[in-house]
Tab-separated table of C-alpha atoms in Angstrom:
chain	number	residue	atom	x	y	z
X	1	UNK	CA	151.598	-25.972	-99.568
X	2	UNK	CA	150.598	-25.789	-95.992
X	3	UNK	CA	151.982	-28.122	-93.560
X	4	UNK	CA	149.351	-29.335	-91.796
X	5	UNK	CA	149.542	-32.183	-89.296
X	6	UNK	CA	148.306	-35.469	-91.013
X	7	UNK	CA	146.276	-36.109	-88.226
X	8	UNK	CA	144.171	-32.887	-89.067
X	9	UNK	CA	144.233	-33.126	-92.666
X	10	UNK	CA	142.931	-36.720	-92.222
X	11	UNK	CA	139.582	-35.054	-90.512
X	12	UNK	CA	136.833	-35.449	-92.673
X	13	UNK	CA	135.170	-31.884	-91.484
X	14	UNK	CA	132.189	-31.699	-89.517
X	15	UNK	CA	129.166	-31.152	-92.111
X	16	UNK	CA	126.431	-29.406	-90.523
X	17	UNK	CA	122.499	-29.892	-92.015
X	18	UNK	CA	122.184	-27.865	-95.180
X	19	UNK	CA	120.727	-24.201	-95.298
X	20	UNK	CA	117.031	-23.657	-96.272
X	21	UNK	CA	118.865	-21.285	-98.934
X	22	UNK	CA	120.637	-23.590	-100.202
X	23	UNK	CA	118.534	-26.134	-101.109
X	24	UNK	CA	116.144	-23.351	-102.784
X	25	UNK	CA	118.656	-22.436	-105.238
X	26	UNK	CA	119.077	-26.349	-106.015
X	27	UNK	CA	115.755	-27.501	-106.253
X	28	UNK	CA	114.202	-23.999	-107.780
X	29	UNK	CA	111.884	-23.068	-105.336
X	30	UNK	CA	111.242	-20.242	-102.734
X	31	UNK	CA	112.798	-20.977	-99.436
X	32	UNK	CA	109.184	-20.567	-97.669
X	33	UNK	CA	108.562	-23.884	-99.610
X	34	UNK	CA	111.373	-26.109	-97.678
X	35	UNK	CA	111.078	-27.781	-94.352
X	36	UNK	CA	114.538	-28.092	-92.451
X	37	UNK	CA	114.358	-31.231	-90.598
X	38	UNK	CA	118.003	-32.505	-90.414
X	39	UNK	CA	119.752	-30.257	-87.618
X	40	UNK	CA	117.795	-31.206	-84.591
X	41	UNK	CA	116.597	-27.305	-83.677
X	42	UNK	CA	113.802	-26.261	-82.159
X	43	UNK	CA	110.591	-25.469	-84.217
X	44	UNK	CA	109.851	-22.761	-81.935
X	45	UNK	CA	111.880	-19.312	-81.587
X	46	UNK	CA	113.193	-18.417	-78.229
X	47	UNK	CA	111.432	-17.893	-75.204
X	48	UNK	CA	109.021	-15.404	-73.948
X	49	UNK	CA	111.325	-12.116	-73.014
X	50	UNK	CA	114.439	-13.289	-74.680
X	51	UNK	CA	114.195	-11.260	-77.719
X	52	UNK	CA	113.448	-8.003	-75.591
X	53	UNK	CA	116.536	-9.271	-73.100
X	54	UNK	CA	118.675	-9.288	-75.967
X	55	UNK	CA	117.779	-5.981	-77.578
X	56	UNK	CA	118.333	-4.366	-74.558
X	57	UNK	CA	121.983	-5.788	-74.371
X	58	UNK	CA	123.049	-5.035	-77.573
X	59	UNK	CA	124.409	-1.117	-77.122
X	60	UNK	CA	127.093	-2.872	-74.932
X	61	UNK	CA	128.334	-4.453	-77.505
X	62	UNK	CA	131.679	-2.560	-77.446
X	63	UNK	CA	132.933	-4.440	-73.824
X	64	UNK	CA	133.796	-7.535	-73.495
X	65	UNK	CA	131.628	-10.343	-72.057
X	66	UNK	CA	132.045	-11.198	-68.239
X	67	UNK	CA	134.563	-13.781	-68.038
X	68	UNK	CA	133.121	-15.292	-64.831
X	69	UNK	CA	129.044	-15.485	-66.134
X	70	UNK	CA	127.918	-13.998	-62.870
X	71	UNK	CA	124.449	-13.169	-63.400
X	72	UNK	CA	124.123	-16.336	-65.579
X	73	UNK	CA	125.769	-18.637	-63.267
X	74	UNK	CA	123.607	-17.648	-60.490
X	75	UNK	CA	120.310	-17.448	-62.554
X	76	UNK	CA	121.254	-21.357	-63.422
X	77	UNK	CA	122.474	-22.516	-59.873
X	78	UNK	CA	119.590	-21.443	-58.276
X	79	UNK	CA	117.019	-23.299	-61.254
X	80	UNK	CA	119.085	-26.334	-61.756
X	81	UNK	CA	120.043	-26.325	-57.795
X	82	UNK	CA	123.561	-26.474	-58.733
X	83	UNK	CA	126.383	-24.638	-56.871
X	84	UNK	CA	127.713	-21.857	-58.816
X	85	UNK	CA	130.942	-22.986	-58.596
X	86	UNK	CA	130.004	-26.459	-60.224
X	87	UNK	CA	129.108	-24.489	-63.280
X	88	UNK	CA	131.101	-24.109	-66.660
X	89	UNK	CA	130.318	-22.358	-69.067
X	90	UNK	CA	130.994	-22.546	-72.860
X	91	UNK	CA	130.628	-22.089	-76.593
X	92	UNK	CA	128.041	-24.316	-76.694
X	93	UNK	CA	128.721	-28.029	-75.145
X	94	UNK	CA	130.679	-28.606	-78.407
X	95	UNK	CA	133.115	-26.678	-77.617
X	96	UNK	CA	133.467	-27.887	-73.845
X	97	UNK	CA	133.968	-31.182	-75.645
X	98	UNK	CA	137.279	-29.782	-77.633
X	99	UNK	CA	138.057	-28.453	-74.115
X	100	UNK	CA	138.152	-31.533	-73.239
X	101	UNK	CA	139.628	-33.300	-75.008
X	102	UNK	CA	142.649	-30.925	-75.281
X	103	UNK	CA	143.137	-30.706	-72.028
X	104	UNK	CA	143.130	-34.690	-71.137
X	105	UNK	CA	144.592	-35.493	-74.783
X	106	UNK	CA	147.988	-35.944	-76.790
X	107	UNK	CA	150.454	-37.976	-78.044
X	108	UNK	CA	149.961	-41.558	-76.274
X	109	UNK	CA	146.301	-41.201	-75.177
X	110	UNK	CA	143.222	-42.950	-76.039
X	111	UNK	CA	139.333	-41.978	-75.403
X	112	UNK	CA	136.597	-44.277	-75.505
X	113	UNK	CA	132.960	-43.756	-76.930
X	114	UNK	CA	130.347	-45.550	-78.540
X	115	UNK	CA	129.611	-45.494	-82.582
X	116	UNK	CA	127.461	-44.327	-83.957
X	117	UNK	CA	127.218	-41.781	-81.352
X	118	UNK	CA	127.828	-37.468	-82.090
X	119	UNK	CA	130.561	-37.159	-84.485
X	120	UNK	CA	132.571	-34.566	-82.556
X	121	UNK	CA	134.128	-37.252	-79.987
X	122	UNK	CA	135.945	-38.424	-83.104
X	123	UNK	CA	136.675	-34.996	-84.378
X	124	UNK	CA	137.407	-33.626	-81.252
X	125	UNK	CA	140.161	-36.548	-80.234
X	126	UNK	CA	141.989	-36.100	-83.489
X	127	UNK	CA	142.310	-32.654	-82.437
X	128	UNK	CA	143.973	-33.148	-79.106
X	129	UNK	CA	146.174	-36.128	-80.791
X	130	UNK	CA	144.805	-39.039	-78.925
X	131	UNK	CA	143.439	-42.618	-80.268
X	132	UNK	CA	139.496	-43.184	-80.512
X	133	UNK	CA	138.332	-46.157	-79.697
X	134	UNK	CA	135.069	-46.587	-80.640
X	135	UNK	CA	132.750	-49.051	-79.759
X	136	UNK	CA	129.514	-50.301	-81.824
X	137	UNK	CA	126.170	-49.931	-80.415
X	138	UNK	CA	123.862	-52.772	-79.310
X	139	UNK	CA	121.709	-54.072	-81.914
X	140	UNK	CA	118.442	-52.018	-80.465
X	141	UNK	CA	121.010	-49.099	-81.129
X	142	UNK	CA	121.764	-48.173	-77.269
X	143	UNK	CA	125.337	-47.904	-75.381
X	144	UNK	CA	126.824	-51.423	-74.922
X	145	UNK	CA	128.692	-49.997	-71.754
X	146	UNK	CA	129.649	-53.034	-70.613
X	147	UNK	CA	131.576	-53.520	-73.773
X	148	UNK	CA	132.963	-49.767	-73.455
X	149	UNK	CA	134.331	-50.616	-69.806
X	150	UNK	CA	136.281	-53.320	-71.466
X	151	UNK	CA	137.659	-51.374	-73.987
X	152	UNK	CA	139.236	-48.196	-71.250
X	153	UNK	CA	143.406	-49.638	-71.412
X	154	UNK	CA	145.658	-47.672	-69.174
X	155	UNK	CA	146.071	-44.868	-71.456
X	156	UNK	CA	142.777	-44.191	-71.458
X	157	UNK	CA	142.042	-40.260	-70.435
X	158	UNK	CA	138.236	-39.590	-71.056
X	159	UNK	CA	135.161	-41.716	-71.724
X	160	UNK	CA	131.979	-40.045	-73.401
X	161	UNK	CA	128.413	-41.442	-73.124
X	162	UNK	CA	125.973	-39.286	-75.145
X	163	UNK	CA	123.033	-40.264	-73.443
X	164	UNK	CA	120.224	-39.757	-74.836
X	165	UNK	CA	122.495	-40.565	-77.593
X	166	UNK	CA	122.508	-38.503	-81.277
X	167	UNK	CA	121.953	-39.628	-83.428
X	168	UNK	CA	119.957	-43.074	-82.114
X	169	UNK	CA	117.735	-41.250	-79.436
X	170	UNK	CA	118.666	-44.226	-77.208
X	171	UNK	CA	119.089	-43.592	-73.547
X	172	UNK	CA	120.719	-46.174	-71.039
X	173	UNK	CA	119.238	-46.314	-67.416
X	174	UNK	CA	120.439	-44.823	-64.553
X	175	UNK	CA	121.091	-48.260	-62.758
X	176	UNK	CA	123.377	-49.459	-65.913
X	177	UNK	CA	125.014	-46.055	-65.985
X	178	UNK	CA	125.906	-45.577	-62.341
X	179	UNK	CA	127.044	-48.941	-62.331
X	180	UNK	CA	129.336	-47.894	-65.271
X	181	UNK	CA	130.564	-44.944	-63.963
X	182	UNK	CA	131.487	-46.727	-60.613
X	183	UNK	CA	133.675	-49.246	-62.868
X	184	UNK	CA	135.536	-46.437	-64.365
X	185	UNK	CA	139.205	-46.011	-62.809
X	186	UNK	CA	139.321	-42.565	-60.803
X	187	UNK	CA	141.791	-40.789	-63.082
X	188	UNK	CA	139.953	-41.455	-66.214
X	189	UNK	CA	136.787	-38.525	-67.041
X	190	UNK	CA	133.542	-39.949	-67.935
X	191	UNK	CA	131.654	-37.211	-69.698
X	192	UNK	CA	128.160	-37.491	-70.016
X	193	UNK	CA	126.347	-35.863	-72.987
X	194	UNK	CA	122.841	-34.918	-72.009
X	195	UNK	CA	122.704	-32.498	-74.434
X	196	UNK	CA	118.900	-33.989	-75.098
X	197	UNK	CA	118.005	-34.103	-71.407
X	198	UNK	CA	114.897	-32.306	-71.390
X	199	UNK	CA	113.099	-34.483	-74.091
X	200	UNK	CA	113.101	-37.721	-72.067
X	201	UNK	CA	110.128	-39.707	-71.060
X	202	UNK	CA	111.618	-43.118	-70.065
X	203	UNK	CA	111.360	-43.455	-66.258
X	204	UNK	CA	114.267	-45.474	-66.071
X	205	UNK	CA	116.482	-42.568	-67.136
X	206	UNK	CA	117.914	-40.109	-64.970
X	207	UNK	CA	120.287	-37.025	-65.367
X	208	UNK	CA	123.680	-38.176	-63.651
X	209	UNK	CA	124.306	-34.268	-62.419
X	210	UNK	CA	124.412	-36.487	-59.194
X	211	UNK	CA	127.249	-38.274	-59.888
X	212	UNK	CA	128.925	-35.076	-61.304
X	213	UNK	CA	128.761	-33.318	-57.698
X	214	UNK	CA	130.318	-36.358	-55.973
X	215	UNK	CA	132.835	-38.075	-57.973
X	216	UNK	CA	135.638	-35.595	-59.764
X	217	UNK	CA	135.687	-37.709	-62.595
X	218	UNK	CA	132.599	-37.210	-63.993
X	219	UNK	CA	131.212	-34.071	-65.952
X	220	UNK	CA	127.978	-33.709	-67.596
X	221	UNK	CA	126.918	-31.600	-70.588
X	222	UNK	CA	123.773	-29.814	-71.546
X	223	UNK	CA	123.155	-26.785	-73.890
X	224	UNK	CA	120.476	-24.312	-74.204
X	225	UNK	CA	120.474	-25.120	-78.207
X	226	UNK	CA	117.867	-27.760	-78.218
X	227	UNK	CA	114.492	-27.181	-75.909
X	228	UNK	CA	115.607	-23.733	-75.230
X	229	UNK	CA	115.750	-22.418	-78.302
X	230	UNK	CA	119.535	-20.942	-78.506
X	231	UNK	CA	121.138	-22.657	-81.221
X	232	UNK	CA	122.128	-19.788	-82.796
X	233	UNK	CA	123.564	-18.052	-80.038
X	234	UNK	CA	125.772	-21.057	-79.099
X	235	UNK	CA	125.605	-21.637	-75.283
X	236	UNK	CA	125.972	-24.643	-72.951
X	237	UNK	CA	127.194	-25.926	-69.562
X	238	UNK	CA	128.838	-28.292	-67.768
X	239	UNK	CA	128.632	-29.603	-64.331
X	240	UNK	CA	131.358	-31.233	-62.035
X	241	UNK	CA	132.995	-30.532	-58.892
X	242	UNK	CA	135.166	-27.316	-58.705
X	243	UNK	CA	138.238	-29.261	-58.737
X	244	UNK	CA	137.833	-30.809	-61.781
X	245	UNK	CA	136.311	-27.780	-63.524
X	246	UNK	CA	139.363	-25.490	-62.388
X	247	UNK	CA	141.531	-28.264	-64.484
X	248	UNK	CA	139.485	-28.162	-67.768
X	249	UNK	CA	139.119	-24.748	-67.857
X	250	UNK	CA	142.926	-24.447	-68.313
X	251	UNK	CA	142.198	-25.194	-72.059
X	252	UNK	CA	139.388	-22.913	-72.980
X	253	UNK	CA	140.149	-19.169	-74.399
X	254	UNK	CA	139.012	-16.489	-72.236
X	255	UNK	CA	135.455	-14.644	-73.596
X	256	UNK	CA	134.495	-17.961	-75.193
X	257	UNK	CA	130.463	-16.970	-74.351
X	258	UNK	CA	129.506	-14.050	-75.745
X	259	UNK	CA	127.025	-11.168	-73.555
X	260	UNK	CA	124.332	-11.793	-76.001
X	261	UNK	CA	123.968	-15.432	-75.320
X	262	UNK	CA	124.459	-15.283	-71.459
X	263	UNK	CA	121.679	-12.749	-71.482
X	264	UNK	CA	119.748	-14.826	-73.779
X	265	UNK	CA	120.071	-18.120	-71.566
X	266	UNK	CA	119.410	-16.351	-68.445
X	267	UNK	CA	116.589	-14.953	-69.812
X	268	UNK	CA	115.604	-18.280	-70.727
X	269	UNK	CA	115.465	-19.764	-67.150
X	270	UNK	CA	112.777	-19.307	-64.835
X	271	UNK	CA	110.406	-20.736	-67.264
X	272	UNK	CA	109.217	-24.505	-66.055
X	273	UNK	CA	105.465	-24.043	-67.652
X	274	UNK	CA	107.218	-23.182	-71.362
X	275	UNK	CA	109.595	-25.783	-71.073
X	276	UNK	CA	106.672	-28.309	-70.148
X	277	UNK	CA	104.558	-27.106	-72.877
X	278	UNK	CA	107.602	-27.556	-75.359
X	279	UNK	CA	108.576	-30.607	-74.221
X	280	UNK	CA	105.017	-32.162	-74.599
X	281	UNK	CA	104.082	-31.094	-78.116
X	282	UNK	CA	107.670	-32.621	-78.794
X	283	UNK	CA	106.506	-35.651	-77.198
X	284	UNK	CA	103.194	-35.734	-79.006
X	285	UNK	CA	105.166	-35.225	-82.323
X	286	UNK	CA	107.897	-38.108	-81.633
X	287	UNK	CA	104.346	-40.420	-81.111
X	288	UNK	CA	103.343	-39.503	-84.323
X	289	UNK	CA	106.278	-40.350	-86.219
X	290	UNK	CA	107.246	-43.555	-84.623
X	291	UNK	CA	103.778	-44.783	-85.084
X	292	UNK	CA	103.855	-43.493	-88.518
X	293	UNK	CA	107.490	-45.559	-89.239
X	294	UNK	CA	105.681	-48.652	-87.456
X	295	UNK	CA	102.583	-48.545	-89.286
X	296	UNK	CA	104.982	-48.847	-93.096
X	297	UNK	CA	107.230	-50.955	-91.300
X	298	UNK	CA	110.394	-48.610	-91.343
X	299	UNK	CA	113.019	-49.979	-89.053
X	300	UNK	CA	113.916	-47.423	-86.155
X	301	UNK	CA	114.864	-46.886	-83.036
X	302	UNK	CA	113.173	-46.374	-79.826
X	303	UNK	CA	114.252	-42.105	-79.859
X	304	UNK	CA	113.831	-40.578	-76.234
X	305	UNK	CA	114.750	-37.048	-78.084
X	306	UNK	CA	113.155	-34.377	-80.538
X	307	UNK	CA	114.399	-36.698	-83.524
X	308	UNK	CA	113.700	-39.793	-84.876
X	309	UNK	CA	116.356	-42.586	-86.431
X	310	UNK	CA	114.757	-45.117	-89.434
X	311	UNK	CA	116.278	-46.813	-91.920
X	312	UNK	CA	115.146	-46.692	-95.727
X	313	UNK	CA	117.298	-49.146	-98.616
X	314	UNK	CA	121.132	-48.833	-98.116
X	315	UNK	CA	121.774	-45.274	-99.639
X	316	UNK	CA	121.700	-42.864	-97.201
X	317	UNK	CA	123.396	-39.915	-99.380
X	318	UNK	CA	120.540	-41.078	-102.054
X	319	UNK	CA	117.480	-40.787	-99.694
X	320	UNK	CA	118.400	-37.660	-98.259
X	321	UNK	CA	118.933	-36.338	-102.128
X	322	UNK	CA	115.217	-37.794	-102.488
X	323	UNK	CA	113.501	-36.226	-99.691
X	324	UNK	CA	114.865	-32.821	-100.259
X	325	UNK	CA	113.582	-33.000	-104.216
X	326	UNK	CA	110.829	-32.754	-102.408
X	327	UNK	CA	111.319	-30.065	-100.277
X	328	UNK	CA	112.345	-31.797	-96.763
X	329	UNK	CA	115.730	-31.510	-95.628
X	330	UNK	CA	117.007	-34.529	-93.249
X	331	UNK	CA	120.386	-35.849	-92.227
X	332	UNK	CA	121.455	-39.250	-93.697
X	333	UNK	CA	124.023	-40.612	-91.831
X	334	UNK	CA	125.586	-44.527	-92.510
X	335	UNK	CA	123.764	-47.599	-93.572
X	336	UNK	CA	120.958	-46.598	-95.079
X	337	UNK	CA	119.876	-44.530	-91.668
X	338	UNK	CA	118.575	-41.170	-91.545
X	339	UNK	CA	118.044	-39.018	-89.077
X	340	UNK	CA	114.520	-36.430	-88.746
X	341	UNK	CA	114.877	-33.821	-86.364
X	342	UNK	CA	110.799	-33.821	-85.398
X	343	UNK	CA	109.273	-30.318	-85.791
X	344	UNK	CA	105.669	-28.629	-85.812
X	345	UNK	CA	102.430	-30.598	-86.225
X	346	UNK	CA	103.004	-29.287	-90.048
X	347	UNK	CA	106.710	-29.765	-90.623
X	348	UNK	CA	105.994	-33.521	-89.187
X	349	UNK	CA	102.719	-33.974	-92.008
X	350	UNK	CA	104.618	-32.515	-94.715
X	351	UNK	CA	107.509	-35.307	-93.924
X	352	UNK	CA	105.129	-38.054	-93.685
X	353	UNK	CA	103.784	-37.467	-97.123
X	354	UNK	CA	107.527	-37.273	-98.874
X	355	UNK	CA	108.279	-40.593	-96.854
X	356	UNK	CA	105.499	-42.083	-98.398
X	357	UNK	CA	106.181	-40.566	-101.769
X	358	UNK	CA	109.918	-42.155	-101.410
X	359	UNK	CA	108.714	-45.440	-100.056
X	360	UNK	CA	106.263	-45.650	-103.010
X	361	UNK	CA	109.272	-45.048	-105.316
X	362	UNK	CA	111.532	-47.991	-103.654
């Protein structure tokens, strides 16, 4: 036998949503028959001139990628008005999270989050050897960051706040989260998540990219795997001062973004008109649903993302086993919850009518 440390062999492994494939072979049908709605993707492919961007990169796919990003760092510092050096780049923002934590972890340190919040804080501090301490949500599901400021003890090396948060869709305002940030002690790392930035409509929110270019204790997250379209080609960013980024970076492996994908997000950028028009038929599909779940009197959450969060009996593992009999795949999570990543006007009809098929069947 292997001897792997307990604390890894005590991770239950990350379990992503299941293949389209998959669930054909189950159920007996052709895959063209399923709906994936459980993952949180886009419904749309990649933007206009991505595909071509990438085609064109592939015969140099002999050399290594550029270490240092430079065509994508600059493409991004001058859309996101950014300094390039503020930039970091990564595997996706799930892996800048393991870089994180590995590089402010160990034996005798703690992080603090909130729970239910994105499973890889907890997967990702068992990695690095330090304690999670996880705090429970309000009861309208949001970040009870007052609570989480309590909780930070003086071994305390990194804070998250997913915000919006996955898989709730709850955001917390910029006035309660700049007021948080400014209780955290300087040597502790408050990461911000804002991995679902772009699908915001709450005025009250803001990005706190802000805070990241003042105070070198705070980094924020996004990807290009949710409005843009890159999931597969696993991309994202973080942004903090220099300083702090010349630290973290200590604990990534060199290459860790492939050429394809820094071709594909730069190609991405430059786009405001397809990002609007994305974000608004997301918006007009998140209406839908929540006034769908109110009108049957589903309990959910007030989502500010391209997913919605409801409750149905106390099985989740059983409801997600009955919406995919009938062809919609969704993510069931703890409690009864489930989570419904919201997709085309036709994706979103076709999981109205199994809800109502599984409601009629409670």
């Amino acid at each position: 036998m292997l001897r792997i440390r307990p604390e890894i062999a005590s991770i239950r492994p990350y379990v992503p949503g299941r293949h389209l494939d998959d669930v054909a072979r189950e159920i007996g049908v052709n895959p063209g028959e399923i709906i994936k709605l459980a993952s949180n993707e886009s419904p749309e492919g990649p933007f206009p001139g991505v595909a071509e961007a990438v085609a064109k990169a592939i015969p140099n796919s002999n050399r290594y990628p550029d270490n240092d990003i430079f065509d994508l760092r600059g493409a991004l510092a001058e859309a996101s008005n950014v300094p390039r050096d503020c930039l970091w780049f990564g595997c996706g923002s799930t892996s800048l999270i393991s870089h994180v934590a590995m590089a402010l972890g160990g034996s005798g340190t703690s992080a603090v989050y909130a729970w239910p919040s994105f499973v890889m804080y907890r997967i990702a501090s068992r990695w690095a050897l330090t304690e999670s301490i996880e705090v429970p949500l309000t009861d309208v599901h949001v970040h009870d960051l007052d609570a989480m400021s309590d909780a930070i003890r003086d071994d305390t090396t990194v804070v998250y706040v997913c915000n919006p948060n996955n898989p709730t869709g709850t955001v917390v305002s910029a006035q309660s989260l700049n007021g948080f940030i400014e209780s955290i002690p300087p040597d502790v790392l408050v990461v911000v998540d804002e991995a679902y930035h772009d699908f915001v409509a709450d005025p009250a929110y803001e990005s706190a990219i802000p805070q990241a270019l003042q105070r070198p204790n705070v980094l924020v997250l996004r990807t290009f795997s949710k409005i843009y379209s890159l999931a597969a080609h696993r991309i994202g960013f973080g942004v903090s001062l220099p300083g702090t980024i010349s630290e973290l970076i200590k604990a990534q492996p060199p290459f860790s973004v492939g050429r394809l994908a820094q071709v594909a997000a730069a190609a991405s950028l430059g786009q405001p008109e397809e990002v609007r028009r994305r974000t608004e038929a997301n918006a007009a599909g998140r209406r839908h649903l929540l006034g769908v779940l109110a009108e049957r009197g589903v309990a959910h959450s007030e989502t500010q993302t391209n997913f919605v969060y409801c409750q149905l009996g106390d099985d989740s593992a059983a409801m997600a086993r009955a919406f995919t009999a009938r062809g919609v795949i969704i993510r069931p999570m703890s409690g009864g919850w489930i989570r419904v990543t919201i997709g085309t006007d036709a994706e979103n009809r076709r999981f109205v009518t199994a809800l109502d098929s599984v409601l009629s069947s409670l």
